[in-house]
Amino acid sequence: MNTRTPIFPPHTSTAERVWFYAHRLLCALVLVFLLLPILVIIPLSFSDSTLLLYPIPSFSLKWYHALFESADWMRATKNSFIVAPSATLIATILGTLAAVGLHKVSFLGKSLLMAILISPMIVPLVVVGVGIYLFYAPYGIASTYTGLILAHAALGAPFVLTTVLATLQVFDDNLLRAAYSLGANPIKAFFTVTLPMIAPGVIAGALFAFATSFDEVVVTLFLAGPEQVTLPRQMFTGIRENISPVIAAVATILIVFSTGLLLTLEWLRGRSQMAATAK
């Protein structure tokens, strides 16, 4: 006995069936259009040629060896893994506290404050870079790790703020009232009740902040000195001065790394939806 559910209801017209397939074909073409320029770089990273071209004459891992043996690329990698985690930690703390504070209270000008807090997501990065550089210059921190980390934290905090605020929309405030009634102070209630409940949003925001800092190049061009060169800036310099297949190897590693972050975000989103449904 055939128990398969038909794709279309019996009353579906021919035009609706055509649109069904045409819509999916259009979505597939758009997806290919967006992904193909990204994926085409991966085979080139395994090419034996010194030029980025197709067809690939032969395959080799020489550019990955060149990447890991290059002092400049290794320094840039080290700087990225110094700046990005530090900026993520600061952005996560500030963004989470701001989200909890905005969720708890209502006051005149709250919408304006929210707009100011998320403005780094909207204002062009060139404007942000110039503004931060002019602000840093009198204090002498324009070419320091501290200045670069604080700037990246400011860029990442809005992502934490928005994701945590979205998670707090389904948070049950009665849980806090119950904690207070049992003798918990606000700090203990936050760490034992609020934070575990909003953890998926906090982690998702932290991943967004990390990706933002790790991939940022415009502000870094304004603020980083020779010792603070990050991977994106090193890639920018390499493309401008001499296009080397090493860049393809770096790009491939970053694609794999970014894909891992996206899969983690999707898993966290699923966990958050399951928690909301369970309530």
mmCIF file of N, CA, C and O in Angstrom, residues 26-43 54 251 255 258-259 262:
data_model
loop_
_atom_site.group_PDB
_atom_site.id
_atom_site.type_symbol
_atom_site.label_atom_id
_atom_site.label_comp_id
_atom_site.label_asym_id
_atom_site.label_seq_id
_atom_site.Cartn_x
_atom_site.Cartn_y
_atom_site.Cartn_z
ATOM 1 N N LEU A 26 14.764 28.783 -9.342
ATOM 2 C CA LEU A 26 15.313 30.121 -9.165
ATOM 3 C C LEU A 26 16.137 30.209 -7.885
ATOM 4 O O LEU A 26 17.241 30.779 -7.880
ATOM 5 N N CYS A 27 15.632 29.632 -6.805
ATOM 6 C CA CYS A 27 16.381 29.636 -5.542
ATOM 7 C C CYS A 27 17.700 28.883 -5.688
ATOM 8 O O CYS A 27 18.738 29.305 -5.167
ATOM 9 N N ALA A 28 17.674 27.756 -6.420
ATOM 10 C CA ALA A 28 18.901 26.986 -6.630
ATOM 11 C C ALA A 28 19.918 27.782 -7.440
ATOM 12 O O ALA A 28 21.116 27.771 -7.135
ATOM 13 N N LEU A 29 19.446 28.501 -8.463
ATOM 14 C CA LEU A 29 20.358 29.303 -9.284
ATOM 15 C C LEU A 29 20.961 30.443 -8.479
ATOM 16 O O LEU A 29 22.156 30.747 -8.621
ATOM 17 N N VAL A 30 20.158 31.088 -7.633
ATOM 18 C CA VAL A 30 20.676 32.161 -6.783
ATOM 19 C C VAL A 30 21.717 31.603 -5.820
ATOM 20 O O VAL A 30 22.771 32.219 -5.587
ATOM 21 N N LEU A 31 21.446 30.422 -5.252
ATOM 22 C CA LEU A 31 22.397 29.804 -4.325
ATOM 23 C C LEU A 31 23.716 29.490 -5.026
ATOM 24 O O LEU A 31 24.803 29.750 -4.483
ATOM 25 N N VAL A 32 23.634 28.950 -6.237
ATOM 26 C CA VAL A 32 24.851 28.666 -7.005
ATOM 27 C C VAL A 32 25.602 29.953 -7.318
ATOM 28 O O VAL A 32 26.830 30.022 -7.217
ATOM 29 N N PHE A 33 24.861 31.002 -7.691
ATOM 30 C CA PHE A 33 25.479 32.287 -8.012
ATOM 31 C C PHE A 33 26.233 32.851 -6.807
ATOM 32 O O PHE A 33 27.303 33.451 -6.956
ATOM 33 N N LEU A 34 25.701 32.657 -5.607
ATOM 34 C CA LEU A 34 26.348 33.190 -4.410
ATOM 35 C C LEU A 34 27.517 32.326 -3.956
ATOM 36 O O LEU A 34 28.531 32.838 -3.465
ATOM 37 N N LEU A 35 27.395 31.006 -4.094
ATOM 38 C CA LEU A 35 28.405 30.112 -3.548
ATOM 39 C C LEU A 35 29.546 29.818 -4.514
ATOM 40 O O LEU A 35 30.676 29.569 -4.072
ATOM 41 N N LEU A 36 29.288 29.852 -5.813
ATOM 42 C CA LEU A 36 30.315 29.459 -6.767
ATOM 43 C C LEU A 36 31.586 30.301 -6.680
ATOM 44 O O LEU A 36 32.698 29.756 -6.687
ATOM 45 N N PRO A 37 31.489 31.650 -6.558
ATOM 46 C CA PRO A 37 32.735 32.435 -6.436
ATOM 47 C C PRO A 37 33.535 32.095 -5.191
ATOM 48 O O PRO A 37 34.752 32.296 -5.152
ATOM 49 N N ILE A 38 32.840 31.589 -4.152
ATOM 50 C CA ILE A 38 33.543 31.213 -2.921
ATOM 51 C C ILE A 38 34.194 29.846 -3.072
ATOM 52 O O ILE A 38 35.357 29.639 -2.732
ATOM 53 N N LEU A 39 33.426 28.900 -3.621
ATOM 54 C CA LEU A 39 33.920 27.525 -3.708
ATOM 55 C C LEU A 39 34.986 27.350 -4.784
ATOM 56 O O LEU A 39 35.798 26.425 -4.705
ATOM 57 N N VAL A 40 34.989 28.236 -5.784
ATOM 58 C CA VAL A 40 35.937 28.067 -6.886
ATOM 59 C C VAL A 40 37.379 28.265 -6.429
ATOM 60 O O VAL A 40 38.319 27.782 -7.072
ATOM 61 N N ILE A 41 37.567 28.923 -5.304
ATOM 62 C CA ILE A 41 38.921 29.190 -4.822
ATOM 63 C C ILE A 41 39.535 27.960 -4.152
ATOM 64 O O ILE A 41 40.757 27.842 -4.049
ATOM 65 N N ILE A 42 38.686 27.016 -3.700
ATOM 66 C CA ILE A 42 39.196 25.864 -2.944
ATOM 67 C C ILE A 42 40.093 24.975 -3.795
ATOM 68 O O ILE A 42 41.218 24.644 -3.386
ATOM 69 N N PRO A 43 39.681 24.549 -4.999
ATOM 70 C CA PRO A 43 40.612 23.724 -5.805
ATOM 71 C C PRO A 43 41.907 24.452 -6.151
ATOM 72 O O PRO A 43 42.969 23.820 -6.254
ATOM 73 N N TYR A 54 42.485 28.195 -14.140
ATOM 74 C CA TYR A 54 41.930 26.913 -14.544
ATOM 75 C C TYR A 54 42.260 26.696 -16.017
ATOM 76 O O TYR A 54 42.339 27.666 -16.791
ATOM 77 N N ALA A 251 42.399 31.394 2.245
ATOM 78 C CA ALA A 251 40.967 31.550 2.019
ATOM 79 C C ALA A 251 40.230 30.230 2.240
ATOM 80 O O ALA A 251 39.135 30.206 2.807
ATOM 81 N N ILE A 255 37.300 29.559 4.881
ATOM 82 C CA ILE A 255 35.988 29.064 4.464
ATOM 83 C C ILE A 255 35.562 27.897 5.345
ATOM 84 O O ILE A 255 34.419 27.832 5.814
ATOM 85 N N SER A 258 34.748 29.297 8.814
ATOM 86 C CA SER A 258 33.470 30.016 8.833
ATOM 87 C C SER A 258 32.295 29.052 8.723
ATOM 88 O O SER A 258 31.255 29.259 9.364
ATOM 89 N N THR A 259 32.453 28.011 7.919
ATOM 90 C CA THR A 259 31.391 27.006 7.807
ATOM 91 C C THR A 259 31.147 26.327 9.147
ATOM 92 O O THR A 259 30.000 26.072 9.539
ATOM 93 N N LEU A 262 29.115 28.676 11.249
ATOM 94 C CA LEU A 262 27.711 28.712 10.824
ATOM 95 C C LEU A 262 26.960 27.466 11.272
ATOM 96 O O LEU A 262 25.808 27.545 11.696
#
